[in-house]
Short mmCIF file of C-alpha atoms and ligand atoms in Angstrom, two decimals:
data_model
loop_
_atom_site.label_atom_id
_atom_site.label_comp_id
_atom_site.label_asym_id
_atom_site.label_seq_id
_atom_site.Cartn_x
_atom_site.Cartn_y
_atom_site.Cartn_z
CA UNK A 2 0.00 0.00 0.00
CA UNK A 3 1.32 4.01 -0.83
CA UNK A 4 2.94 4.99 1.85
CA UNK A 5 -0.18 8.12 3.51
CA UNK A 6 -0.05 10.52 5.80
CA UNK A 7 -3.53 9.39 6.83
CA UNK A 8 -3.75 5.31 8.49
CA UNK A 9 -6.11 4.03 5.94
CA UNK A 10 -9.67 2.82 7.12
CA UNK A 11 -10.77 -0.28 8.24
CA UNK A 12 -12.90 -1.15 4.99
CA UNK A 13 -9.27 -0.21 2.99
CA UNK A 14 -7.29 -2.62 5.50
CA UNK A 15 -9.41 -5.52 5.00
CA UNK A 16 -8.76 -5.76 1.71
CA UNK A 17 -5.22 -4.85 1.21
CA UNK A 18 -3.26 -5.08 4.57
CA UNK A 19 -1.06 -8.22 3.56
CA UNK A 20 -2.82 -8.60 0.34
CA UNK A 21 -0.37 -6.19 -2.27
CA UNK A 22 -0.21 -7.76 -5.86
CA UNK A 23 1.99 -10.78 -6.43
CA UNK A 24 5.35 -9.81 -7.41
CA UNK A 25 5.93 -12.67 -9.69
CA UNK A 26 2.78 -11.92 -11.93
CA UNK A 27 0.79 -9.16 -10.17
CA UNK A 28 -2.15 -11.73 -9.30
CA UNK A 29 -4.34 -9.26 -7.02
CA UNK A 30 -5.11 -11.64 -4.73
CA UNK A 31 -2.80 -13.48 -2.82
CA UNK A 32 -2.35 -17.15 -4.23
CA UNK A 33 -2.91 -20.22 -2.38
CA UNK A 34 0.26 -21.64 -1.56
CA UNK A 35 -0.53 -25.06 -1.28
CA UNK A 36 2.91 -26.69 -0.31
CA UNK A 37 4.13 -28.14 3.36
CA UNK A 38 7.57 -26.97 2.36
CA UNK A 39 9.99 -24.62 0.89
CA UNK A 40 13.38 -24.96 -0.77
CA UNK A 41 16.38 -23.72 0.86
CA UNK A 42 18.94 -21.59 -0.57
CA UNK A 43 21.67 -22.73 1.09
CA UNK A 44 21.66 -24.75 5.05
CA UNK A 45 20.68 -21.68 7.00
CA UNK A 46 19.64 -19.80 4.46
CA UNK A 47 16.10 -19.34 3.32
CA UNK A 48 13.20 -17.05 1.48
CA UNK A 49 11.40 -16.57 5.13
CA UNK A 50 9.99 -19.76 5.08
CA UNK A 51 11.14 -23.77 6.16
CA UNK A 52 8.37 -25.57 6.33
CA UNK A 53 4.25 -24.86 6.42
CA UNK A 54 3.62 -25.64 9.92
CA UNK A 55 5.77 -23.27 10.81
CA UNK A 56 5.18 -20.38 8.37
CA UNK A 57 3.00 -19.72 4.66
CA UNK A 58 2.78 -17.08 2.84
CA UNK A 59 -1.22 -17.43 2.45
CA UNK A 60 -1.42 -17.63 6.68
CA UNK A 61 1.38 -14.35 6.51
CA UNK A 62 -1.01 -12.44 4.44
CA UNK A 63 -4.33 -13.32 6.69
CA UNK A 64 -2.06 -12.49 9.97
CA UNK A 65 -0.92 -9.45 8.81
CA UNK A 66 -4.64 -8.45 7.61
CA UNK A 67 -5.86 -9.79 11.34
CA UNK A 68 -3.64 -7.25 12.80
CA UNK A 69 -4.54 -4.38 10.91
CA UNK A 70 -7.78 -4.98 11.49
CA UNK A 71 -7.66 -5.10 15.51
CA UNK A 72 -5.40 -2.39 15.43
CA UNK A 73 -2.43 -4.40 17.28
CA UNK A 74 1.03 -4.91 16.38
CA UNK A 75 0.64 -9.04 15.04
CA UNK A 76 -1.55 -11.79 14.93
CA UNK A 77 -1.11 -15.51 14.87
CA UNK A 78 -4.04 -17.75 12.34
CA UNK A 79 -4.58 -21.36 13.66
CA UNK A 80 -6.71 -24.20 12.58
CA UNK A 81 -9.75 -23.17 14.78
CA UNK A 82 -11.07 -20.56 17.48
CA UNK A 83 -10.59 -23.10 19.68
CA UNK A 84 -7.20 -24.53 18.56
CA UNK A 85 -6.90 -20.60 19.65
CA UNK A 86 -8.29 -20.78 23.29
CA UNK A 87 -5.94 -23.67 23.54
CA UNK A 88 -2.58 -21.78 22.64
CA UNK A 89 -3.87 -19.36 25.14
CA UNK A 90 -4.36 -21.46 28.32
CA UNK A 91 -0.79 -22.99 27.50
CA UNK A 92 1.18 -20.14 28.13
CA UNK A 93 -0.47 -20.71 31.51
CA UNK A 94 1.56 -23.53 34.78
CA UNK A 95 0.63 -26.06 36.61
CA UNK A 96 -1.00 -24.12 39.90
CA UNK A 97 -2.37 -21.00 37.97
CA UNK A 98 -6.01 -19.97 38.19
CA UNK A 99 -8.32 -18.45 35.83
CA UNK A 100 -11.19 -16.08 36.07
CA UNK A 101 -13.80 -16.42 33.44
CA UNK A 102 -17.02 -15.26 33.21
CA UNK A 103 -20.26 -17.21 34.16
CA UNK A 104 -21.66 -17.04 30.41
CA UNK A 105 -19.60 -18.36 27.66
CA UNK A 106 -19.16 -20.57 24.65
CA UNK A 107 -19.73 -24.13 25.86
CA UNK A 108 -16.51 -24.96 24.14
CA UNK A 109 -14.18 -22.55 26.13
CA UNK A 110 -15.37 -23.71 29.22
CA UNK A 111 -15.06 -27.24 28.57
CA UNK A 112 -11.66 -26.42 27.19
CA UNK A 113 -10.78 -25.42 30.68
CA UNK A 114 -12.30 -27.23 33.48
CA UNK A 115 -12.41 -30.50 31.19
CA UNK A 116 -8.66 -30.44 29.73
CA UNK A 117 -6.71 -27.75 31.73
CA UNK A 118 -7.97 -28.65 35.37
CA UNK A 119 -6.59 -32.28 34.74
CA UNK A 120 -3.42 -30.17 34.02
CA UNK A 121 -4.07 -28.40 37.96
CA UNK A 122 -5.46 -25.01 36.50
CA UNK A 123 -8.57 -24.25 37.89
CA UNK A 124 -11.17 -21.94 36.80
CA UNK A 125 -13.00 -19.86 38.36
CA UNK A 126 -16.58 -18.46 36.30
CA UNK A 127 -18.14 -15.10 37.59
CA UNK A 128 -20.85 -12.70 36.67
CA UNK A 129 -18.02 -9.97 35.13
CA UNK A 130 -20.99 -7.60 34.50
CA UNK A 131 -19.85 -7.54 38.78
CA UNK A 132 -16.91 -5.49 38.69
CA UNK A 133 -16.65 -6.47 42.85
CA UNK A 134 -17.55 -10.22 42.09
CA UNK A 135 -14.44 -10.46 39.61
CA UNK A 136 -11.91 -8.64 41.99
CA UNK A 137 -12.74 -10.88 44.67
CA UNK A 138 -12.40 -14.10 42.46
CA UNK A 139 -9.30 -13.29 41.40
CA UNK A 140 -6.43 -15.27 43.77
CA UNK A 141 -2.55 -14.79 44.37
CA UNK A 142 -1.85 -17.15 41.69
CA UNK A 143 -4.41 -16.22 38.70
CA UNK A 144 -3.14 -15.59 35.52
CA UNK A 145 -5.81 -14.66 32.96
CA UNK A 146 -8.91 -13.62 32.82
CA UNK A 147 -10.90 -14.93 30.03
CA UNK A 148 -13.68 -11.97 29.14
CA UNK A 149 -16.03 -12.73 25.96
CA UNK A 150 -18.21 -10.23 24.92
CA UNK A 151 -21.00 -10.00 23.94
CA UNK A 152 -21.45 -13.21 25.67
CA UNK A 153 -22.38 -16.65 23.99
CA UNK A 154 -25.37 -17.32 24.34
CA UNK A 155 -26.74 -14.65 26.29
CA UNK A 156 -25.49 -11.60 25.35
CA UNK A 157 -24.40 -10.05 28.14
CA UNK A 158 -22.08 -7.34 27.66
CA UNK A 159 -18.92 -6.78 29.67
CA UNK A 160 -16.51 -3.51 30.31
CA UNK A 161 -13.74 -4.90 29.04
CA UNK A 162 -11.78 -1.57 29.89
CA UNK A 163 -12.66 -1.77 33.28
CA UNK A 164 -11.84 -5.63 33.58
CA UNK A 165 -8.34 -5.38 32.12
CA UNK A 166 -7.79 -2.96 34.96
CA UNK A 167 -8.73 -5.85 37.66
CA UNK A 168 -6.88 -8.23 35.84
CA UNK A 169 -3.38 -6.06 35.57
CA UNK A 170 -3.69 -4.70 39.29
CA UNK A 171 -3.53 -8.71 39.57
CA UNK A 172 -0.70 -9.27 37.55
CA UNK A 173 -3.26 -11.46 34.91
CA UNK A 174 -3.40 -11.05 31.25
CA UNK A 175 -6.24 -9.83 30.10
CA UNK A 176 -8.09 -11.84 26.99
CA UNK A 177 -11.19 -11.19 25.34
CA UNK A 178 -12.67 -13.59 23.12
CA UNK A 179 -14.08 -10.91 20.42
CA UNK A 180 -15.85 -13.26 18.03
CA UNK A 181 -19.52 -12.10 18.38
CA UNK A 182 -18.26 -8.48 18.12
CA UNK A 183 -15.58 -8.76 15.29
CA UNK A 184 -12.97 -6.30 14.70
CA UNK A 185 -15.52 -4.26 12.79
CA UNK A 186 -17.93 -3.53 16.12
CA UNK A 187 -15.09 -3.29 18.92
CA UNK A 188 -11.36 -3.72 19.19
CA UNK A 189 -10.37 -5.01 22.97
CA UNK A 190 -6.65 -3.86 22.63
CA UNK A 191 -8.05 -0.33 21.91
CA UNK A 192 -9.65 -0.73 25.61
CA UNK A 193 -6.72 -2.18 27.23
CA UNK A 194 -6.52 -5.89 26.84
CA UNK A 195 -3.75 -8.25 26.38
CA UNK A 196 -5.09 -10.18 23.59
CA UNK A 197 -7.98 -10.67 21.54
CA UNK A 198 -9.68 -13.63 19.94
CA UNK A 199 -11.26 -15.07 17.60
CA UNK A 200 -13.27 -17.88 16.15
CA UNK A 201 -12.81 -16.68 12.34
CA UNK A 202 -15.21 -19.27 11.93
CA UNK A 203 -18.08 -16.64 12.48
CA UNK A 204 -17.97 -13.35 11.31
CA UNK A 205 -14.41 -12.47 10.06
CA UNK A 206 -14.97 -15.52 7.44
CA UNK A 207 -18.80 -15.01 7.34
CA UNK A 208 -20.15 -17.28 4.63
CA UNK A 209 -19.94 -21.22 6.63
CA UNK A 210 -17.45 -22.33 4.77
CA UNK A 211 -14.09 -22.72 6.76
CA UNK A 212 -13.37 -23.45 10.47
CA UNK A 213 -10.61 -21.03 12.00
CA UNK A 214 -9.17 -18.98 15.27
CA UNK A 215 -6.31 -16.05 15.60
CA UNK A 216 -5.14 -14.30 18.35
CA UNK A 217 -4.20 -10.68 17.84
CA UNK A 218 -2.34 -8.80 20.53
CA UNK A 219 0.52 -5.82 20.72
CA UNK A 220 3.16 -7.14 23.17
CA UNK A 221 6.36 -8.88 21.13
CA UNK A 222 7.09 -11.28 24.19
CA UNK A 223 3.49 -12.71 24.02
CA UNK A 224 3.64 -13.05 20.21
CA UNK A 225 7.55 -15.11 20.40
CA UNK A 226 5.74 -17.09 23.48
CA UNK A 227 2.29 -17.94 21.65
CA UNK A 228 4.01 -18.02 17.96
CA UNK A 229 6.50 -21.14 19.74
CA UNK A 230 2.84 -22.97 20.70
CA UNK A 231 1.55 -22.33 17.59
CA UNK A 232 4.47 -23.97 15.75
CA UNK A 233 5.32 -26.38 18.92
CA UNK A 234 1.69 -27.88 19.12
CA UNK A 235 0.78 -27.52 15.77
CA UNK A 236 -2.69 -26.12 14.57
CA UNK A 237 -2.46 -23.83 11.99
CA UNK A 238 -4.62 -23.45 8.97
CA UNK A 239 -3.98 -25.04 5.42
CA UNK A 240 -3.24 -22.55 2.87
CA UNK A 241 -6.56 -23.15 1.54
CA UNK A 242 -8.53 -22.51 4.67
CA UNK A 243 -6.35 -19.04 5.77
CA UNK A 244 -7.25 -17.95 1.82
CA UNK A 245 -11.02 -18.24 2.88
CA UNK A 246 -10.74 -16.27 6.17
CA UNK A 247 -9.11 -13.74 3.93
CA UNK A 248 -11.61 -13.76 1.00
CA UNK A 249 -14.47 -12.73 3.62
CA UNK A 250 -12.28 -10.22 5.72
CA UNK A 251 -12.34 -8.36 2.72
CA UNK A 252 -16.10 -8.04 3.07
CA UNK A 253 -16.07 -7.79 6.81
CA UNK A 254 -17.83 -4.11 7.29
CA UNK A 255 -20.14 -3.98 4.76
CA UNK A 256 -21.56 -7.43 6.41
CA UNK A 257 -21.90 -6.26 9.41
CA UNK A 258 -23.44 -3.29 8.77
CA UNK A 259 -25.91 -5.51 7.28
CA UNK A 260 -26.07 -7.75 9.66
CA UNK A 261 -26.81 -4.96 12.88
CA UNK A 262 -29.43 -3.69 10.43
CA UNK A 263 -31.33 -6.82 10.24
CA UNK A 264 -30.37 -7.92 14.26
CA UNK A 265 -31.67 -4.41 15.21
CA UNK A 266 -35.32 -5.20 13.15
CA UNK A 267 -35.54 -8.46 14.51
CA UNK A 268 -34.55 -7.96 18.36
CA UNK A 269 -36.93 -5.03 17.76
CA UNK A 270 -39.58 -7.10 16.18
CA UNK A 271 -39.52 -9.79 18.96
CA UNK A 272 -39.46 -7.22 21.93
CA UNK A 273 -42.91 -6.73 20.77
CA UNK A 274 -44.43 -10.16 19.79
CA UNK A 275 -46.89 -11.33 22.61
CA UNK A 276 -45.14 -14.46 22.67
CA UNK A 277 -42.00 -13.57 23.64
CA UNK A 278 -40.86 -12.98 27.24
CA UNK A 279 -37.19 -11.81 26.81
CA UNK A 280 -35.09 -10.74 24.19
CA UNK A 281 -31.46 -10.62 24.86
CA UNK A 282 -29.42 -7.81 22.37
CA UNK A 283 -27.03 -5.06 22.93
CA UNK A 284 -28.72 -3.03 20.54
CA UNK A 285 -32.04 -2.79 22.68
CA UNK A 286 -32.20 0.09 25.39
CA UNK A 287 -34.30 -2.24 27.25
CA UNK A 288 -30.61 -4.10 27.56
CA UNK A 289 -28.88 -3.49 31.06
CA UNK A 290 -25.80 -2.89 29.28
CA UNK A 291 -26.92 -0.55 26.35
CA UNK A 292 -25.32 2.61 27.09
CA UNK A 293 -22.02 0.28 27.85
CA UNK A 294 -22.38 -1.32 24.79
CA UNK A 295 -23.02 2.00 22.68
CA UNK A 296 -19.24 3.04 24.35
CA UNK A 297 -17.53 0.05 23.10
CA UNK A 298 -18.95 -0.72 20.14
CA UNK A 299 -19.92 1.12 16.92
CA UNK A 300 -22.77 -1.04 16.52
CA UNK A 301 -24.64 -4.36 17.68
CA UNK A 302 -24.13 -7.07 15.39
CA UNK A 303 -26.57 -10.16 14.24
CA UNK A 304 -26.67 -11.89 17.63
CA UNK A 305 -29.50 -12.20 19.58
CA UNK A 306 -31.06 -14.76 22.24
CA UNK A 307 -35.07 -15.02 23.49
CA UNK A 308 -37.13 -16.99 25.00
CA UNK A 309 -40.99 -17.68 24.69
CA UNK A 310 -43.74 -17.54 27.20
CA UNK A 311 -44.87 -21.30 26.29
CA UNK A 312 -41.41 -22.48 27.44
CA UNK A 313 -38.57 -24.97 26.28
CA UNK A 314 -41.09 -27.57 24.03
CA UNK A 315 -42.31 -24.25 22.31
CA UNK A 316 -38.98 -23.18 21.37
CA UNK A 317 -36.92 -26.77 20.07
CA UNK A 318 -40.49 -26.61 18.26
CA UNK A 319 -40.66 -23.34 16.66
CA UNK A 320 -36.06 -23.84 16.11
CA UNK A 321 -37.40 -26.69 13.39
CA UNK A 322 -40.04 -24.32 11.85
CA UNK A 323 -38.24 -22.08 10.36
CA UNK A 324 -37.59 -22.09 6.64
CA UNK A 325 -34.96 -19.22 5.37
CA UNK A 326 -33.60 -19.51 9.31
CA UNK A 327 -31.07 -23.36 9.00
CA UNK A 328 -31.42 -25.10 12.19
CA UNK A 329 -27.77 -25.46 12.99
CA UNK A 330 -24.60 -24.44 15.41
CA UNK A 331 -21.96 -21.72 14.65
CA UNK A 332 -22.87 -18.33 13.30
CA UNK A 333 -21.32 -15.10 11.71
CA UNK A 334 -22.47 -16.41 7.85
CA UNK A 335 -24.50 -14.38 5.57
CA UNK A 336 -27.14 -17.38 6.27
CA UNK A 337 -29.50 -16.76 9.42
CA UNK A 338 -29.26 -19.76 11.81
CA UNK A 339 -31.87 -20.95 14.51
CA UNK A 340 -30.76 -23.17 17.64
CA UNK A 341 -31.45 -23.69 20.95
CA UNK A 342 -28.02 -23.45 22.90
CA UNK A 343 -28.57 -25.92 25.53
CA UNK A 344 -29.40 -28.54 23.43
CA UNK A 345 -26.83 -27.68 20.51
CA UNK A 346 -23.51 -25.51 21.22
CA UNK A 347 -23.78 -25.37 25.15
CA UNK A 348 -24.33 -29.06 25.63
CA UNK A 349 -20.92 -29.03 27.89
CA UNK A 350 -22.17 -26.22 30.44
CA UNK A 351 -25.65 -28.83 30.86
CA UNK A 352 -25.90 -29.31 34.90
CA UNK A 353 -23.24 -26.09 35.26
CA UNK A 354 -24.54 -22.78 36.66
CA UNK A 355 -22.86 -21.40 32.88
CA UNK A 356 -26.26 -23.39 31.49
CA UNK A 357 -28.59 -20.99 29.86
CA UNK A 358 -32.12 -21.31 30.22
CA UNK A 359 -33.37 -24.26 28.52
CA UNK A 360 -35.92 -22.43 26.15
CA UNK A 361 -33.24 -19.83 25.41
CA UNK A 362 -33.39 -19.80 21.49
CA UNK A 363 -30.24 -18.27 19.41
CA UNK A 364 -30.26 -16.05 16.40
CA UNK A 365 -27.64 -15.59 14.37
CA UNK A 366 -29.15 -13.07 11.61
CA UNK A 367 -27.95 -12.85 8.67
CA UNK A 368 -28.00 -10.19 5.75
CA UNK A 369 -31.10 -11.69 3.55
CA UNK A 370 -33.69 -9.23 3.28
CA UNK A 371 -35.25 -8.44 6.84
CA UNK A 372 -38.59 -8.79 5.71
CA UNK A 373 -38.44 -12.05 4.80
CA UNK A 374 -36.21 -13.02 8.43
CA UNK A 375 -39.30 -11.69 10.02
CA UNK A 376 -41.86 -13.29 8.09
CA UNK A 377 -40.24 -16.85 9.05
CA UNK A 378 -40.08 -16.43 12.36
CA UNK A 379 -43.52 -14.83 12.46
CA UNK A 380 -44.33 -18.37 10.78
CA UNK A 381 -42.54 -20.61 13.19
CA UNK A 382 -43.68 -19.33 16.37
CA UNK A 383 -47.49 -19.19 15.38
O1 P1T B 409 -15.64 -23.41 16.54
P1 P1T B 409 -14.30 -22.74 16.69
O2 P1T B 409 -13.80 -22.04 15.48
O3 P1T B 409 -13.26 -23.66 17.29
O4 P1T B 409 -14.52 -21.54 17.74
C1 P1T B 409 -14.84 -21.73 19.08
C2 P1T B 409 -15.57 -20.52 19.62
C3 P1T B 409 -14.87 -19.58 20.36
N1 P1T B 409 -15.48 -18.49 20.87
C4 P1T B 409 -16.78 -18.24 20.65
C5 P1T B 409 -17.41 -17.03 21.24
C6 P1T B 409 -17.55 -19.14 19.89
O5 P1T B 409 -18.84 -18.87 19.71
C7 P1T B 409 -16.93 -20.32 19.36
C8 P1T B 409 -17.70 -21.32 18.58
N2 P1T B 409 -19.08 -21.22 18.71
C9 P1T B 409 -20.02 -22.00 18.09
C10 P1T B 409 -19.71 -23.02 17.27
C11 P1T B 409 -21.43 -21.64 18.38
O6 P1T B 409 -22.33 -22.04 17.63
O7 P1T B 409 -21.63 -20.92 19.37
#
């Protein structure tokens, strides 16, 4: 990119941070390079890369967009959000503790007191809308604390400026997972974390058609430390994959534009069907943590949880009605998915105090035209 006395905007970085022409032909968009290994110019001497797992130019290009895009210094690509998490917790010791907040994907929990508590790190999971619960959680020995937000499945939304705060004063680094935002709607190093995550998965790939995670983060220590783990356990993306979380960063703003448009009209739709008895989204000022939310991010996305008066039957019912909404996990596509979290992506918190109601129903809205998101759930719930 010309060199500009300006920092070009996000919608510019997406599509060319990392991403200049080929040199060898001038392709405009950087190639797949599907190889696991690269020939040496002499022992010791090489063209910045050894061998895939280590380092490809497709992943380089993605990382170096991921930065740009959260505003921090580097990024690291792996194979999934939670191949992420993973990377994460292992820069964490035997005897550690985490703090980690009472609502979040069932995955990341189960990542923790499933696999890393066999390890001896326990977890601790608080309300962190409770500024005073999370100080007095955190012990002598914790490390981290995990903050995602908006929160999975409920949407609660968390200050992650004042929570990065707690966690320094405690000598903990401060993460937030940032997948239901994206780096479009909020950037947690701009508000003082450590790192930030993601499940590229969702929103940053957007169309349902890859599986990936990066962290993103300022401080060059952290990146050596989780950049070792990345190469040391091994789950990166193929060339292929990091090429599709590329392809739809490019898009990444427009989309979610779109997509708070539509998750606006449909939280606001719901909020006033006699049916419904709660609708969980940022973008509501009924929300406890609107005016928060308005402060940290520039808008409120396509997620959104409620429940029905008639209860948990109602809801797995009306989740298989739907026709344009797929009944399915994950979200962030241009699709619109249905599910009901407790049955589907929070199966792991089940018998927890992280389970969500059991009615709870998930949106994930996508950017097909509002009227007709509407019209199908108007449908399915009758
Ligand atoms: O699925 P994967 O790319 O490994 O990402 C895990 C993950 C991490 N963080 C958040 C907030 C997530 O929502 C997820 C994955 N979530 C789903 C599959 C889901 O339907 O909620």
């Amino acid at each position: 990119m010309p060199t500009r006395k300006r920092k070009p905007g996000f919608d510019t970085l997406a599509i060319h941070a990392g991403q200049e022409p080929e040199g060898l032909t001038g392709a405009v968009t950087v190639p797949i390079f599907q190889t696991s290994t690269f020939a040496q110019v002499a022992v010791g001497k090489n063209k910045g890369y050894e061998y895939a797992r280590t380092g490809n130019p497709t992943r380089t290009a993605l990382e170096t967009c991921l930065a740009a895009l959260e505003d921090g210094r580097w990024a690291l690509a792996f194979s999934s959000g939670m191949a992420a998490s993973d990377a994460i917790a292992h820069l964490l010791k035997a005897g550690d503790h985490v703090v980690m907040g009472d609502d979040v994907y069932g995955g990341t929990y189960r990542l923790f007191v499933r696999v890393f508590d066999q390890l001896g790190i326990a977890t601790t999971a608080v309300d962190m809308r409770r500024l005073a619960s999370v100080r007095k959680a955190l012990r002598k020995t914790t490390r981290l604390v995990w903050i995602e937000t908006p929160t999975n499945p409920l949407l609660k939304v968390l200050d992650i400026h004042a929570l990065a705060g707690i966690a320094h004063a405690g000598k903990a680094l401060a993460v937030v997972d940032n997948t239901f935002a994206s780096p479009y709607l909020q950037n947690p190093l701009a508000h003082g974390a450590d790192l930030a995550l993601h499940s590229t998965t969702k929103y940053i790939g957007g169309h349902s058609d890859v599986v990936g995670g990066a962290i993103v983060g300022n401080d060059p220590q952290l990146r050596e430390r989780l950049a070792f783990l990345q190469n040391a356990v091994g789950g990166v993306p193929g060339p292929l994959d990091a090429w599709l979380v590329l392809r739809g960063a490019k898009t990444l703003a427009v989309r979610m534009e779109r997509h708070s448009l539509n998750g606006q009209a449909v939280a606001e739709w719901l909020a006033e069907h006699p049916k419904v008895s709660r609708v969980n989204y940022p973008g509501l000022r009924a929300h406890p943590q609107h005016d928060l939310a308005k402060r940290q991010m520039r808008s409120f996305g396509g997620m959104l949880s409620f429940e029905l008066k008639s209860g948990e039957a109602a809801a797995k019912r009306m989740a298989a009605r739907t026709k344009i909404f797929a009944l399915a996990e994950s979200l962030g596509g241009v699709e619109s998915l249905i599910e009901v979290p407790l049955a589907m992506t929070h199966g792991s918190v089940r018998g927890t105090k992280l389970a969500p109601p059991a009615g709870l129903v998930r949106l994930s809205v996508g950017i097909e035209t509002v009227h007709d998101l509407i019209e199908d759930l108007a449908e399915a719930i009758g």
